[in-house]
PDB file of C-alpha atoms in Angstrom:
ATOM      1  CA  MET I 948      90.433  12.322 -41.086  1.00  0.00           C
ATOM      2  CA  SER I 949      93.826  12.760 -39.445  1.00  0.00           C
ATOM      3  CA  HIS I 950      94.794  14.369 -36.189  1.00  0.00           C
ATOM      4  CA  ILE I 951      97.536  15.862 -34.025  1.00  0.00           C
ATOM      5  CA  THR I 952      98.026  14.757 -30.421  1.00  0.00           C
ATOM      6  CA  THR I 953     100.303  16.229 -27.760  1.00  0.00           C
ATOM      7  CA  LEU I 954     101.299  13.743 -25.064  1.00  0.00           C
ATOM      8  CA  LYS I 955     102.871  14.298 -21.676  1.00  0.00           C
ATOM      9  CA  THR I 956     104.830  11.178 -20.878  1.00  0.00           C
ATOM     10  CA  LYS I 957     106.854   9.431 -18.200  1.00  0.00           C
ATOM     11  CA  ILE I 958     109.333   6.576 -18.436  1.00  0.00           C
ATOM     12  CA  LYS I 959     108.577   3.375 -16.550  1.00  0.00           C
ATOM     13  CA  LEU I 960     110.006  -0.042 -17.407  1.00  0.00           C
ATOM     14  CA  GLU I 961     107.262  -2.448 -16.369  1.00  0.00           C
ATOM     15  CA  THR I 962     106.734  -4.690 -19.427  1.00  0.00           C
ATOM     16  CA  ALA I 963     109.106  -7.408 -18.188  1.00  0.00           C
ATOM     17  CA  LEU I 964     107.932  -7.103 -14.582  1.00  0.00           C
ATOM     18  CA  LEU I 965     104.277  -7.569 -15.610  1.00  0.00           C
ATOM     19  CA  ALA I 966     105.315 -10.747 -17.462  1.00  0.00           C
ATOM     20  CA  GLY I 967     107.072 -12.057 -14.349  1.00  0.00           C
ATOM     21  CA  HIS I 968     110.634 -11.347 -15.550  1.00  0.00           C
ATOM     22  CA  GLU I 969     113.464  -9.250 -14.155  1.00  0.00           C
ATOM     23  CA  VAL I 970     113.469  -5.553 -15.033  1.00  0.00           C
ATOM     24  CA  GLU I 971     116.859  -6.012 -16.746  1.00  0.00           C
ATOM     25  CA  GLU I 972     115.013  -8.064 -19.391  1.00  0.00           C
ATOM     26  CA  ASP I 973     112.651  -5.191 -20.186  1.00  0.00           C
ATOM     27  CA  PRO I 974     112.697  -3.983 -23.825  1.00  0.00           C
ATOM     28  CA  GLY I 975     113.323  -0.498 -22.435  1.00  0.00           C
ATOM     29  CA  TRP I 976     116.506  -1.516 -20.575  1.00  0.00           C
ATOM     30  CA  GLU I 977     118.622  -1.634 -23.706  1.00  0.00           C
ATOM     31  CA  LEU I 978     117.031   1.583 -24.976  1.00  0.00           C
ATOM     32  CA  LEU I 979     117.922   3.313 -21.698  1.00  0.00           C
ATOM     33  CA  ASP I 980     121.496   2.057 -21.983  1.00  0.00           C
ATOM     34  CA  GLN I 981     121.648   3.489 -25.496  1.00  0.00           C
ATOM     35  CA  ALA I 982     120.009   6.767 -24.386  1.00  0.00           C
ATOM     36  CA  VAL I 983     122.522   7.335 -21.556  1.00  0.00           C
ATOM     37  CA  LYS I 984     125.440   6.626 -23.906  1.00  0.00           C
ATOM     38  CA  THR I 985     123.994   8.982 -26.534  1.00  0.00           C
ATOM     39  CA  ALA I 986     123.469  11.717 -23.917  1.00  0.00           C
ATOM     40  CA  ALA I 987     127.029  11.274 -22.601  1.00  0.00           C
ATOM     41  CA  ALA I 988     128.425  11.621 -26.116  1.00  0.00           C
ATOM     42  CA  GLU I 989     126.367  14.769 -26.717  1.00  0.00           C
ATOM     43  CA  LEU I 990     127.299  16.434 -23.430  1.00  0.00           C
ATOM     44  CA  GLY I 991     130.947  15.388 -23.376  1.00  0.00           C
ATOM     45  CA  GLY I 992     130.216  13.231 -20.339  1.00  0.00           C
ATOM     46  CA  GLU I 993     131.886  10.141 -18.960  1.00  0.00           C
ATOM     47  CA  LEU I 994     129.876   7.047 -18.055  1.00  0.00           C
ATOM     48  CA  THR I 995     130.139   5.780 -14.485  1.00  0.00           C
ATOM     49  CA  THR I 996     128.404   3.237 -12.286  1.00  0.00           C
ATOM     50  CA  GLY I 997     127.601   5.717  -9.549  1.00  0.00           C
ATOM     51  CA  ILE I 998     127.648   9.293  -8.330  1.00  0.00           C
ATOM     52  CA  ARG I 999     129.135  11.159  -5.376  1.00  0.00           C
ATOM     53  CA  ASP I1000     127.325  13.357  -2.895  1.00  0.00           C
ATOM     54  CA  TYR I1001     128.513  16.668  -1.442  1.00  0.00           C
ATOM     55  CA  TYR I1002     130.606  14.812   1.178  1.00  0.00           C
ATOM     56  CA  GLY I1003     132.248  12.615  -1.458  1.00  0.00           C
ATOM     57  CA  ARG I1004     130.295   9.487  -0.555  1.00  0.00           C
ATOM     58  CA  ARG I1005     129.680   7.150  -3.453  1.00  0.00           C
ATOM     59  CA  LEU I1006     126.203   5.928  -4.396  1.00  0.00           C
ATOM     60  CA  ARG I1007     125.806   3.097  -6.887  1.00  0.00           C
ATOM     61  CA  CYS I1008     123.339   3.520  -9.771  1.00  0.00           C
ATOM     62  CA  ASP I1009     122.338   1.483 -12.824  1.00  0.00           C
ATOM     63  CA  TRP I1010     123.879   4.201 -14.994  1.00  0.00           C
ATOM     64  CA  GLY I1011     125.832   7.282 -14.048  1.00  0.00           C
ATOM     65  CA  MET I1012     127.388  10.163 -15.882  1.00  0.00           C
ATOM     66  CA  VAL I1013     129.776  12.941 -14.928  1.00  0.00           C
ATOM     67  CA  THR I1014     130.318  16.009 -17.058  1.00  0.00           C
ATOM     68  CA  PRO I1015     132.668  18.961 -16.667  1.00  0.00           C
ATOM     69  CA  ASP I1016     129.651  21.017 -15.434  1.00  0.00           C
ATOM     70  CA  SER I1017     128.428  18.294 -13.100  1.00  0.00           C
ATOM     71  CA  PRO I1018     131.520  16.559 -11.654  1.00  0.00           C
ATOM     72  CA  ARG I1019     129.646  14.692  -8.893  1.00  0.00           C
ATOM     73  CA  GLY I1020     127.463  13.172 -11.531  1.00  0.00           C
ATOM     74  CA  VAL I1021     123.862  12.271 -12.255  1.00  0.00           C
ATOM     75  CA  GLY I1022     122.681   8.703 -11.837  1.00  0.00           C
ATOM     76  CA  VAL I1023     119.751   6.707 -13.175  1.00  0.00           C
ATOM     77  CA  LYS I1024     118.189   4.049 -10.971  1.00  0.00           C
ATOM     78  CA  ILE I1025     115.438   1.616 -11.888  1.00  0.00           C
ATOM     79  CA  SER I1026     113.197   0.196  -9.177  1.00  0.00           C
ATOM     80  CA  ARG I1027     113.393  -3.604  -9.277  1.00  0.00           C
ATOM     81  CA  ASP I1028     109.817  -3.747  -7.898  1.00  0.00           C
ATOM     82  CA  SER I1029     107.966  -1.181 -10.039  1.00  0.00           C
ATOM     83  CA  GLY I1030     110.224  -0.274 -12.983  1.00  0.00           C
ATOM     84  CA  GLN I1031     110.086   3.369 -11.902  1.00  0.00           C
ATOM     85  CA  VAL I1032     112.959   5.419 -13.341  1.00  0.00           C
ATOM     86  CA  THR I1033     114.611   7.866 -10.926  1.00  0.00           C
ATOM     87  CA  PHE I1034     117.393  10.391 -11.469  1.00  0.00           C
ATOM     88  CA  VAL I1035     119.793  10.597  -8.529  1.00  0.00           C
ATOM     89  CA  TYR I1036     122.089  13.537  -7.747  1.00  0.00           C
ATOM     90  CA  ASP I1037     123.181  15.820  -4.948  1.00  0.00           C
ATOM     91  CA  ALA I1038     122.426  19.316  -6.189  1.00  0.00           C
ATOM     92  CA  TYR I1039     123.836  21.112  -3.134  1.00  0.00           C
ATOM     93  CA  GLY I1040     126.317  23.725  -4.333  1.00  0.00           C
ATOM     94  CA  CYS I1041     126.055  22.479  -7.923  1.00  0.00           C
ATOM     95  CA  ASP I1042     125.004  24.054 -11.187  1.00  0.00           C
ATOM     96  CA  GLU I1043     121.391  22.852 -11.177  1.00  0.00           C
ATOM     97  CA  ARG I1044     120.910  23.810 -14.825  1.00  0.00           C
ATOM     98  CA  ALA I1045     123.737  21.464 -15.781  1.00  0.00           C
ATOM     99  CA  ILE I1046     122.062  18.657 -13.828  1.00  0.00           C
ATOM    100  CA  GLN I1047     118.699  19.405 -15.457  1.00  0.00           C
ATOM    101  CA  ARG I1048     120.356  19.414 -18.870  1.00  0.00           C
ATOM    102  CA  ILE I1049     121.715  15.901 -18.273  1.00  0.00           C
ATOM    103  CA  CYS I1050     118.305  14.618 -17.116  1.00  0.00           C
ATOM    104  CA  ASP I1051     116.507  16.279 -20.047  1.00  0.00           C
ATOM    105  CA  THR I1052     118.987  14.937 -22.615  1.00  0.00           C
ATOM    106  CA  ILE I1053     118.576  11.377 -21.309  1.00  0.00           C
ATOM    107  CA  VAL I1054     114.767  11.662 -21.277  1.00  0.00           C
ATOM    108  CA  GLN I1055     114.627  13.140 -24.781  1.00  0.00           C
ATOM    109  CA  SER I1056     117.035  10.557 -26.144  1.00  0.00           C
ATOM    110  CA  TYR I1057     115.184   7.671 -24.488  1.00  0.00           C
ATOM    111  CA  THR I1058     111.769   8.866 -25.638  1.00  0.00           C
ATOM    112  CA  SER I1059     112.988   9.297 -29.234  1.00  0.00           C
ATOM    113  CA  LEU I1060     114.503   5.807 -29.277  1.00  0.00           C
ATOM    114  CA  ALA I1061     111.302   4.359 -27.801  1.00  0.00           C
ATOM    115  CA  VAL I1062     109.155   6.167 -30.402  1.00  0.00           C
ATOM    116  CA  ALA I1063     111.360   4.758 -33.182  1.00  0.00           C
ATOM    117  CA  ALA I1064     111.165   1.245 -31.702  1.00  0.00           C
ATOM    118  CA  ALA I1065     107.377   1.558 -31.363  1.00  0.00           C
ATOM    119  CA  LEU I1066     106.987   2.706 -34.980  1.00  0.00           C
ATOM    120  CA  ARG I1067     109.240  -0.111 -36.243  1.00  0.00           C
ATOM    121  CA  SER I1068     107.165  -2.633 -34.295  1.00  0.00           C
ATOM    122  CA  LEU I1069     104.167  -1.356 -36.315  1.00  0.00           C
ATOM    123  CA  ASN I1070     106.172  -1.910 -39.550  1.00  0.00           C
ATOM    124  CA  TYR I1071     106.921   1.752 -40.249  1.00  0.00           C
ATOM    125  CA  ALA I1072     110.209   2.770 -41.879  1.00  0.00           C
ATOM    126  CA  VAL I1073     111.812   5.284 -39.513  1.00  0.00           C
ATOM    127  CA  GLU I1074     113.950   8.373 -40.083  1.00  0.00           C
ATOM    128  CA  PHE I1075     115.422  10.790 -37.533  1.00  0.00           C
ATOM    129  CA  GLU I1076     115.928  14.509 -37.870  1.00  0.00           C
ATOM    130  CA  GLU I1077     116.888  17.258 -35.432  1.00  0.00           C
ATOM    131  CA  GLU I1078     115.520  20.753 -35.206  1.00  0.00           C
ATOM    132  CA  SER I1079     116.761  23.497 -32.918  1.00  0.00           C
ATOM    133  CA  HIS I1080     114.467  26.209 -31.610  1.00  0.00           C
ATOM    134  CA  PRO I1081     115.729  29.406 -29.921  1.00  0.00           C
ATOM    135  CA  VAL I1082     113.214  29.123 -27.050  1.00  0.00           C
ATOM    136  CA  ASP I1083     112.125  25.481 -26.902  1.00  0.00           C
ATOM    137  CA  GLY I1084     115.609  24.085 -27.504  1.00  0.00           C
ATOM    138  CA  ARG I1085     116.359  21.002 -29.547  1.00  0.00           C
ATOM    139  CA  LYS I1086     113.569  18.837 -30.876  1.00  0.00           C
ATOM    140  CA  ILE I1087     114.059  15.359 -32.259  1.00  0.00           C
ATOM    141  CA  LEU I1088     111.757  14.487 -35.141  1.00  0.00           C
ATOM    142  CA  VAL I1089     111.005  10.818 -35.725  1.00  0.00           C
ATOM    143  CA  ARG I1090     109.207  10.144 -39.006  1.00  0.00           C
ATOM    144  CA  GLY I1091     107.451   6.875 -39.642  1.00  0.00           C
ATOM    145  CA  VAL I1092     106.321   5.940 -43.168  1.00  0.00           C
ATOM    146  CA  LEU I1093     104.163   2.912 -43.956  1.00  0.00           C
TER     147      LEU I1093
ATOM    148  CA  MET L 989      98.839   5.996 -50.690  1.00  0.00           C
ATOM    149  CA  SER L 990     101.525   6.049 -47.981  1.00  0.00           C
ATOM    150  CA  ARG L 991     100.667   6.796 -44.385  1.00  0.00           C
ATOM    151  CA  LYS L 992     102.944   8.845 -42.183  1.00  0.00           C
ATOM    152  CA  ILE L 993     103.297   9.456 -38.486  1.00  0.00           C
ATOM    153  CA  ASN L 994     105.521  12.428 -37.693  1.00  0.00           C
ATOM    154  CA  VAL L 995     106.581  12.519 -34.053  1.00  0.00           C
ATOM    155  CA  SER L 996     108.359  15.425 -32.415  1.00  0.00           C
ATOM    156  CA  VAL L 997     110.056  14.902 -29.025  1.00  0.00           C
ATOM    157  CA  ASP L 998     110.956  18.025 -27.056  1.00  0.00           C
ATOM    158  CA  ARG L 999     113.696  18.382 -24.431  1.00  0.00           C
ATOM    159  CA  ARG L1000     111.322  17.381 -21.604  1.00  0.00           C
ATOM    160  CA  GLY L1001     110.246  14.225 -23.421  1.00  0.00           C
ATOM    161  CA  GLN L1002     106.861  15.664 -24.390  1.00  0.00           C
ATOM    162  CA  VAL L1003     105.669  14.032 -27.599  1.00  0.00           C
ATOM    163  CA  LYS L1004     103.647  15.543 -30.456  1.00  0.00           C
ATOM    164  CA  THR L1005     102.257  13.113 -33.019  1.00  0.00           C
ATOM    165  CA  ASP L1006     100.945  14.120 -36.438  1.00  0.00           C
ATOM    166  CA  PHE L1007      99.037  11.472 -38.422  1.00  0.00           C
ATOM    167  CA  VAL L1008      99.066  12.106 -42.178  1.00  0.00           C
ATOM    168  CA  GLY L1009      97.235  10.249 -44.954  1.00  0.00           C
ATOM    169  CA  PHE L1010      94.917   8.072 -42.863  1.00  0.00           C
ATOM    170  CA  PRO L1011      91.402   7.684 -44.266  1.00  0.00           C
ATOM    171  CA  GLY L1012      88.341   8.014 -42.041  1.00  0.00           C
ATOM    172  CA  GLU L1013      88.890   7.153 -38.412  1.00  0.00           C
ATOM    173  CA  ASP L1014      91.912   4.912 -39.128  1.00  0.00           C
ATOM    174  CA  CYS L1015      94.273   7.408 -37.550  1.00  0.00           C
ATOM    175  CA  PHE L1016      92.608   6.939 -34.158  1.00  0.00           C
ATOM    176  CA  ASP L1017      93.012   3.163 -34.353  1.00  0.00           C
ATOM    177  CA  GLU L1018      96.659   3.625 -35.304  1.00  0.00           C
ATOM    178  CA  ALA L1019      97.114   6.131 -32.456  1.00  0.00           C
ATOM    179  CA  ASP L1020      95.883   3.437 -30.026  1.00  0.00           C
ATOM    180  CA  ASN L1021      98.352   0.964 -31.549  1.00  0.00           C
ATOM    181  CA  LEU L1022     101.180   3.481 -31.201  1.00  0.00           C
ATOM    182  CA  LEU L1023     100.341   4.197 -27.540  1.00  0.00           C
ATOM    183  CA  ARG L1024     100.316   0.460 -26.775  1.00  0.00           C
ATOM    184  CA  ALA L1025     103.676   0.047 -28.516  1.00  0.00           C
ATOM    185  CA  LEU L1026     105.112   3.042 -26.644  1.00  0.00           C
ATOM    186  CA  ARG L1027     103.975   1.567 -23.332  1.00  0.00           C
ATOM    187  CA  HIS L1028     105.668  -1.714 -24.246  1.00  0.00           C
ATOM    188  CA  PHE L1029     108.916   0.231 -24.715  1.00  0.00           C
ATOM    189  CA  GLY L1030     108.548   2.081 -21.396  1.00  0.00           C
ATOM    190  CA  VAL L1031     106.882   5.361 -22.396  1.00  0.00           C
ATOM    191  CA  GLN L1032     103.634   5.905 -20.532  1.00  0.00           C
ATOM    192  CA  VAL L1033     101.188   8.674 -21.334  1.00  0.00           C
ATOM    193  CA  VAL L1034     100.280  10.952 -18.420  1.00  0.00           C
ATOM    194  CA  SER L1035      97.917  13.196 -20.389  1.00  0.00           C
ATOM    195  CA  ALA L1036      96.884  13.687 -24.011  1.00  0.00           C
ATOM    196  CA  ASP L1037      95.440  16.581 -25.974  1.00  0.00           C
ATOM    197  CA  THR L1038      94.054  15.788 -29.433  1.00  0.00           C
ATOM    198  CA  VAL L1039      93.090  18.164 -32.245  1.00  0.00           C
ATOM    199  CA  ARG L1040      91.311  16.838 -35.347  1.00  0.00           C
ATOM    200  CA  LYS L1041      92.514  18.277 -38.640  1.00  0.00           C
ATOM    201  CA  SER L1042      89.987  20.105 -40.773  1.00  0.00           C
ATOM    202  CA  ALA L1043      88.659  18.479 -43.963  1.00  0.00           C
ATOM    203  CA  SER L1044      90.586  20.983 -46.086  1.00  0.00           C
ATOM    204  CA  GLN L1045      93.839  20.264 -44.199  1.00  0.00           C
ATOM    205  CA  THR L1046      93.372  16.522 -44.670  1.00  0.00           C
ATOM    206  CA  GLU L1047      92.553  16.945 -48.363  1.00  0.00           C
ATOM    207  CA  ALA L1048      95.626  19.122 -48.911  1.00  0.00           C
ATOM    208  CA  GLU L1049      97.846  16.528 -47.203  1.00  0.00           C
ATOM    209  CA  ARG L1050      96.395  13.687 -49.265  1.00  0.00           C
ATOM    210  CA  ALA L1051      96.879  15.675 -52.462  1.00  0.00           C
ATOM    211  CA  GLY L1052     100.469  16.387 -51.430  1.00  0.00           C
ATOM    212  CA  LEU L1053     101.172  12.720 -50.665  1.00  0.00           C
ATOM    213  CA  ALA L1054      99.597  11.633 -53.952  1.00  0.00           C
ATOM    214  CA  ASP L1055     101.805  14.105 -55.794  1.00  0.00           C
ATOM    215  CA  ILE L1056     104.947  12.774 -54.056  1.00  0.00           C
ATOM    216  CA  GLU L1057     103.976   9.193 -54.935  1.00  0.00           C
ATOM    217  CA  ARG L1058     103.345  10.130 -58.563  1.00  0.00           C
ATOM    218  CA  ARG L1059     106.856  11.624 -58.744  1.00  0.00           C
ATOM    219  CA  ARG L1060     108.380   8.534 -57.093  1.00  0.00           C
ATOM    220  CA  ASN L1061     106.490   6.032 -59.268  1.00  0.00           C
ATOM    221  CA  PRO L1062     105.762   7.640 -62.641  1.00  0.00           C
ATOM    222  CA  VAL L1063     103.325   5.615 -64.762  1.00  0.00           C
ATOM    223  CA  LYS L1064     104.901   4.527 -68.042  1.00  0.00           C
ATOM    224  CA  SER L1065     102.747   4.669 -71.172  1.00  0.00           C
ATOM    225  CA  SER L1066     102.305   1.448 -73.193  1.00  0.00           C
ATOM    226  CA  GLY L1067     104.144   2.987 -76.152  1.00  0.00           C
ATOM    227  CA  ASP L1068     107.465   3.257 -74.219  1.00  0.00           C
TER     228      ASP L1068
END
């Protein structure tokens, strides 16, 4: 018997916290760093350490990215208490689709990297492939073979 | 026979897993292992929807995998 499962997921870095360590030591921290860099490369974005609001005030984040479509930027913050991942931006007067595209690209990239890391931890050999769909957009396929 | 897990990640981070070549209920044990590993790497499951493959689907997949393995590792006859 084999099966197909569809999972709705969320990102939360709590492995290190539950073991009594700092969230920066979480196995997901490095993956998130890689995911933000991958997303920036895909979207032609520039990495920053913060964003700006409508009034030009700067807000520090763990990771930030500005793109030509989103010049104030989108930030990623991790709660030091819970590991909760939050996207930070000021959407007032901005192209909200551009902001959503940044958030989606980071989430998709992170989830794919985490799936690959999870499969490797179970001793699977991993391959990546991309598939574009006219309605659903890009899908990343991660294949694990044991 | 090789076992495969094909995972598709859509633009919202929704994940679809397809377990191929697992005998019996092994795929469900491996699905639990995968979910634990995903949680370790920061991906938590909010909800899950599972569909079992039919016997004919499973048989076709196993036959396909066996065929691929035969092509990868052809058996040499003793006369060679």
